[in-house]
Tab-separated table of C-alpha atoms in Angstrom:
chain	number	residue	atom	x	y	z
G	1	GLU	CA	67.539	167.562	112.711
G	2	VAL	CA	67.782	164.790	114.022
G	3	GLN	CA	69.272	164.488	117.749
G	4	LEU	CA	69.914	161.580	120.320
G	5	VAL	CA	71.692	161.810	123.505
G	6	GLU	CA	72.289	159.883	125.862
G	7	SER	CA	72.941	160.131	129.836
G	8	GLY	CA	73.625	158.404	132.264
G	9	GLY	CA	76.423	156.761	131.746
G	10	GLY	CA	79.533	155.851	134.671
G	11	LEU	CA	80.707	153.415	136.817
G	12	VAL	CA	78.734	150.787	138.530
G	13	GLN	CA	79.731	147.934	140.785
G	14	PRO	CA	78.913	144.280	140.309
G	15	GLY	CA	75.281	143.492	140.826
G	16	GLY	CA	74.204	147.863	140.743
G	17	SER	CA	72.144	149.023	138.698
G	18	LEU	CA	72.470	152.073	136.123
G	19	ARG	CA	69.477	154.046	134.566
G	20	LEU	CA	70.622	155.420	130.704
G	21	SER	CA	68.363	158.287	129.880
G	22	CYS	CA	68.224	159.509	125.651
G	23	ALA	CA	66.447	162.699	125.025
G	24	ALA	CA	65.634	162.814	121.419
G	25	SER	CA	65.050	166.293	118.794
G	26	GLY	CA	64.095	167.355	115.657
G	27	PHE	CA	61.130	164.289	114.961
G	28	THR	CA	58.105	163.494	116.459
G	29	PHE	CA	59.393	161.125	119.675
G	30	SER	CA	55.838	159.552	119.346
G	31	ASP	CA	55.696	158.202	115.527
G	32	TYR	CA	59.118	156.073	115.792
G	33	TRP	CA	59.784	152.700	117.631
G	34	MET	CA	63.113	152.875	119.663
G	35	HIS	CA	66.639	150.990	120.343
G	36	TRP	CA	69.369	150.263	123.242
G	37	VAL	CA	72.541	149.158	121.049
G	38	ARG	CA	75.739	148.662	122.825
G	39	GLN	CA	79.330	147.845	122.044
G	40	ALA	CA	82.125	146.263	124.378
G	41	PRO	CA	84.925	147.990	123.851
G	42	GLY	CA	87.000	147.017	120.441
G	43	LYS	CA	83.861	144.927	119.688
G	44	GLY	CA	81.363	144.426	117.820
G	45	LEU	CA	77.854	146.213	118.065
G	46	VAL	CA	74.915	144.003	119.935
G	47	TRP	CA	71.285	145.100	119.728
G	48	VAL	CA	69.781	144.496	123.270
G	49	SER	CA	66.695	145.738	123.245
G	50	ARG	CA	63.429	148.038	121.874
G	51	ILE	CA	59.996	149.850	122.867
G	52	ASN	CA	57.203	150.541	120.534
G	53	SER	CA	55.643	153.851	119.963
G	54	ASP	CA	53.560	153.850	122.671
G	55	GLY	CA	55.427	151.834	124.816
G	56	SER	CA	53.193	148.506	125.071
G	57	SER	CA	55.807	146.578	123.802
G	58	THR	CA	58.883	145.770	124.274
G	59	SER	CA	61.438	142.983	123.449
G	60	TYR	CA	64.954	141.732	124.686
G	61	ALA	CA	68.276	140.117	124.145
G	62	ASP	CA	68.454	137.266	125.808
G	63	PHE	CA	71.599	138.471	128.147
G	64	VAL	CA	69.859	141.386	129.422
G	65	LYS	CA	66.498	139.423	129.762
G	66	GLY	CA	65.372	139.882	133.647
G	67	ARG	CA	67.655	142.786	134.110
G	68	PHE	CA	67.183	145.320	131.438
G	69	THR	CA	63.849	146.943	131.273
G	70	ILE	CA	63.458	150.077	128.572
G	71	SER	CA	60.648	152.457	128.620
G	72	ARG	CA	59.831	155.789	127.188
G	73	ASP	CA	58.144	158.691	128.220
G	74	ASN	CA	56.649	160.424	124.905
G	75	ALA	CA	55.844	163.674	126.959
G	76	LYS	CA	59.650	164.260	127.093
G	77	ASN	CA	60.763	162.820	124.612
G	78	THR	CA	62.933	160.697	125.952
G	79	LEU	CA	63.817	156.433	126.800
G	80	TYR	CA	65.690	155.361	129.027
G	81	LEU	CA	67.195	152.371	130.172
G	82	GLN	CA	66.991	150.456	133.369
G	83	MET	CA	70.024	148.086	134.221
G	84	ASN	CA	70.198	145.975	137.063
G	85	SER	CA	71.982	142.962	138.319
G	86	LEU	CA	75.661	144.688	136.213
G	87	ARG	CA	77.824	142.584	135.360
G	88	ALA	CA	81.340	142.938	133.752
G	89	GLU	CA	80.286	142.065	130.481
G	90	ASP	CA	77.858	144.627	130.675
G	91	THR	CA	80.941	147.339	130.786
G	92	ALA	CA	79.438	148.820	126.854
G	93	VAL	CA	79.463	152.030	125.084
G	94	TYR	CA	74.947	151.977	124.669
G	95	TYR	CA	73.436	153.636	121.841
G	96	CYS	CA	69.894	154.952	121.519
G	97	ALA	CA	69.038	154.427	118.033
G	98	ARG	CA	65.602	155.958	116.598
G	99	ASP	CA	63.572	152.603	114.465
G	100	ARG	CA	62.316	153.052	110.897
G	101	PHE	CA	60.501	150.119	109.603
G	102	TYR	CA	62.599	147.707	110.935
G	103	THR	CA	66.296	149.485	110.342
G	104	GLN	CA	68.506	151.711	113.114
G	105	ASP	CA	68.576	154.721	111.186
G	106	TYR	CA	69.569	157.437	113.506
G	107	TRP	CA	71.797	157.217	116.197
G	108	GLY	CA	73.074	158.753	119.278
G	109	GLN	CA	76.245	159.660	120.169
G	110	GLY	CA	76.313	156.554	122.795
G	111	THR	CA	77.495	156.464	126.478
G	112	LEU	CA	80.152	154.682	128.369
G	113	VAL	CA	78.695	152.284	130.917
G	114	THR	CA	81.622	150.752	133.077
G	115	VAL	CA	80.827	147.992	135.615
G	116	SER	CA	83.759	147.250	137.853
G	117	SER	CA	84.901	146.931	141.794
Z	1	GLN	CA	70.597	135.150	119.297
Z	2	SER	CA	74.214	134.236	117.749
Z	3	ALA	CA	75.677	136.593	115.719
Z	4	LEU	CA	75.772	137.014	112.031
Z	5	THR	CA	79.134	136.382	110.331
Z	6	GLN	CA	81.493	138.998	108.811
Z	7	PRO	CA	84.402	138.722	107.738
Z	8	ARG	CA	87.574	140.546	110.354
Z	9	SER	CA	88.996	142.263	107.251
Z	10	VAL	CA	88.852	143.246	103.965
Z	11	SER	CA	91.211	145.622	101.742
Z	12	GLY	CA	91.565	147.226	98.164
Z	13	SER	CA	93.417	149.808	96.116
Z	14	PRO	CA	92.090	153.259	95.785
Z	15	GLY	CA	89.583	153.217	92.960
Z	16	GLN	CA	88.973	149.145	93.231
Z	17	SER	CA	85.610	147.311	94.687
Z	18	VAL	CA	85.465	144.946	97.439
Z	19	THR	CA	82.488	143.037	99.158
Z	20	ILE	CA	82.080	141.813	102.350
Z	21	SER	CA	79.583	139.127	102.573
Z	22	CYS	CA	76.976	138.692	106.410
Z	23	THR	CA	75.630	135.147	106.464
Z	24	GLY	CA	72.969	134.347	108.877
Z	25	THR	CA	70.093	131.456	108.657
Z	26	SER	CA	67.063	131.384	107.128
Z	27	SER	CA	65.329	132.524	110.254
Z	28	ASP	CA	66.629	136.045	110.136
Z	29	VAL	CA	68.995	136.832	106.503
Z	30	GLY	CA	66.944	134.353	104.796
Z	31	ASP	CA	63.583	135.026	106.469
Z	32	TYR	CA	63.914	138.740	105.644
Z	33	ASN	CA	65.030	141.813	103.807
Z	34	TYR	CA	65.399	144.047	106.643
Z	35	VAL	CA	68.728	144.195	106.027
Z	36	SER	CA	70.803	146.860	107.056
Z	37	TRP	CA	74.822	147.907	106.783
Z	38	TYR	CA	76.358	150.616	108.942
Z	39	GLN	CA	80.047	152.392	108.566
Z	40	GLN	CA	81.720	153.093	112.358
Z	41	HIS	CA	85.019	155.539	112.357
Z	42	PRO	CA	87.062	154.502	115.542
Z	43	GLY	CA	85.251	156.720	118.595
Z	44	LYS	CA	81.857	157.737	116.034
Z	45	ALA	CA	78.479	156.440	116.240
Z	46	PRO	CA	76.817	154.052	113.420
Z	47	LYS	CA	76.145	155.610	109.808
Z	48	LEU	CA	73.710	154.115	108.049
Z	49	MET	CA	75.014	153.384	104.314
Z	50	ILE	CA	72.616	150.398	103.270
Z	51	TYR	CA	68.563	149.435	104.591
Z	52	ASP	CA	65.984	147.006	102.854
Z	53	VAL	CA	68.703	145.063	101.423
Z	54	SER	CA	69.686	147.460	99.051
Z	55	LYS	CA	68.504	150.856	99.619
Z	56	ARG	CA	70.361	154.128	99.993
Z	57	PRO	CA	69.598	156.665	102.671
Z	58	SER	CA	69.770	160.438	100.792
Z	59	GLY	CA	73.741	161.242	101.259
Z	60	VAL	CA	75.150	158.602	101.249
Z	61	PRO	CA	77.610	157.889	98.239
Z	62	ASP	CA	76.132	155.289	94.996
Z	63	ARG	CA	79.484	153.818	95.064
Z	64	PHE	CA	77.651	151.948	98.545
Z	65	SER	CA	75.572	149.177	96.601
Z	66	GLY	CA	74.053	146.288	99.046
Z	67	SER	CA	72.232	142.513	97.795
Z	68	LYS	CA	70.867	139.447	99.110
Z	69	SER	CA	71.888	135.789	98.037
Z	70	GLY	CA	70.039	133.234	100.302
Z	71	ASN	CA	70.571	133.541	104.406
Z	72	THR	CA	74.229	135.707	103.031
Z	73	ALA	CA	74.388	139.919	102.469
Z	74	SER	CA	76.722	141.686	100.966
Z	75	LEU	CA	78.316	145.245	101.035
Z	76	THR	CA	79.845	146.407	97.654
Z	77	ILE	CA	81.930	149.595	97.736
Z	78	SER	CA	83.479	150.144	94.347
Z	79	GLY	CA	85.630	153.900	93.394
Z	80	LEU	CA	87.360	152.922	95.985
Z	81	GLN	CA	88.479	155.949	98.266
Z	82	ALA	CA	90.344	156.914	101.254
Z	83	GLU	CA	87.938	157.346	103.335
Z	84	ASP	CA	86.577	154.274	103.087
Z	85	GLU	CA	88.472	152.846	105.753
Z	86	THR	CA	86.847	151.674	108.532
Z	87	ASP	CA	84.372	149.387	110.254
Z	88	TYR	CA	81.550	148.199	108.857
Z	89	TYR	CA	78.438	146.278	110.256
Z	90	CYS	CA	75.594	144.303	109.355
Z	91	CYS	CA	72.377	143.972	111.074
Z	92	SER	CA	68.924	141.666	110.095
Z	93	TYR	CA	65.513	141.691	111.975
Z	94	ALA	CA	65.498	138.206	113.044
Z	95	GLY	CA	62.125	137.807	113.594
Z	96	SER	CA	59.722	137.948	117.119
Z	97	TYR	CA	60.526	141.437	117.460
Z	98	THR	CA	64.731	141.156	117.671
Z	99	TRP	CA	67.649	142.296	115.481
Z	100	VAL	CA	70.741	140.801	115.559
Z	101	PHE	CA	74.096	142.272	114.395
Z	102	GLY	CA	77.548	140.995	112.501
Z	103	GLY	CA	80.801	140.967	114.321
Z	104	GLY	CA	82.277	143.589	112.397
Z	105	THR	CA	84.745	144.141	109.398
Z	106	LYS	CA	87.847	146.504	109.256
Z	107	LEU	CA	88.148	147.968	106.156
Z	108	THR	CA	91.340	148.743	105.180
Z	109	VAL	CA	92.460	150.985	101.765
Z	110	LEU	CA	95.416	150.093	100.506
């Protein structure tokens, strides 16, 4: 059974940093691209970032370029999202999702990031 | 990277059919057959219902179907059931390894 478990969310001040993790199990993690998608409270889903299977290629939504970094450790079956220079508008539930041929097919339960002073 | 356009809400009676539209541009929906649809119950993770415009993952009832014409994709739910009442999101590949979601549609079963 595919399982994705996010962690690392919490309360952070504007301008601060946070690193999210996504532990994967139930599939061969190193074979799949992975995504981060976020959802602000009461709002819709927004794609944030993608990384290919070996970590050599990454892509980002314009609103996080230069501030967020996606990475992965295939030996630990873990996906990461390093978030710097956080803003109030980054407040959201952050989901990791597995990619299967350009579709996010399995999702974790999400971790809440709150940016507030 | 503008969001795809979905109606904010749709409704239908049990047993009826409803269609949710998802309008993008020639750079996303119109250019790729990588359109997917997700069902999301409150407080839960999204669940994949349709991928590649019209394919259903294993376990998704055949009451759910997808299609595309030009820059607009559609999700049709036939034989509406009370359990279908929730939020639905479309998503399209937008090139250069980026994706774009729709704003979401709330389905009400009357």
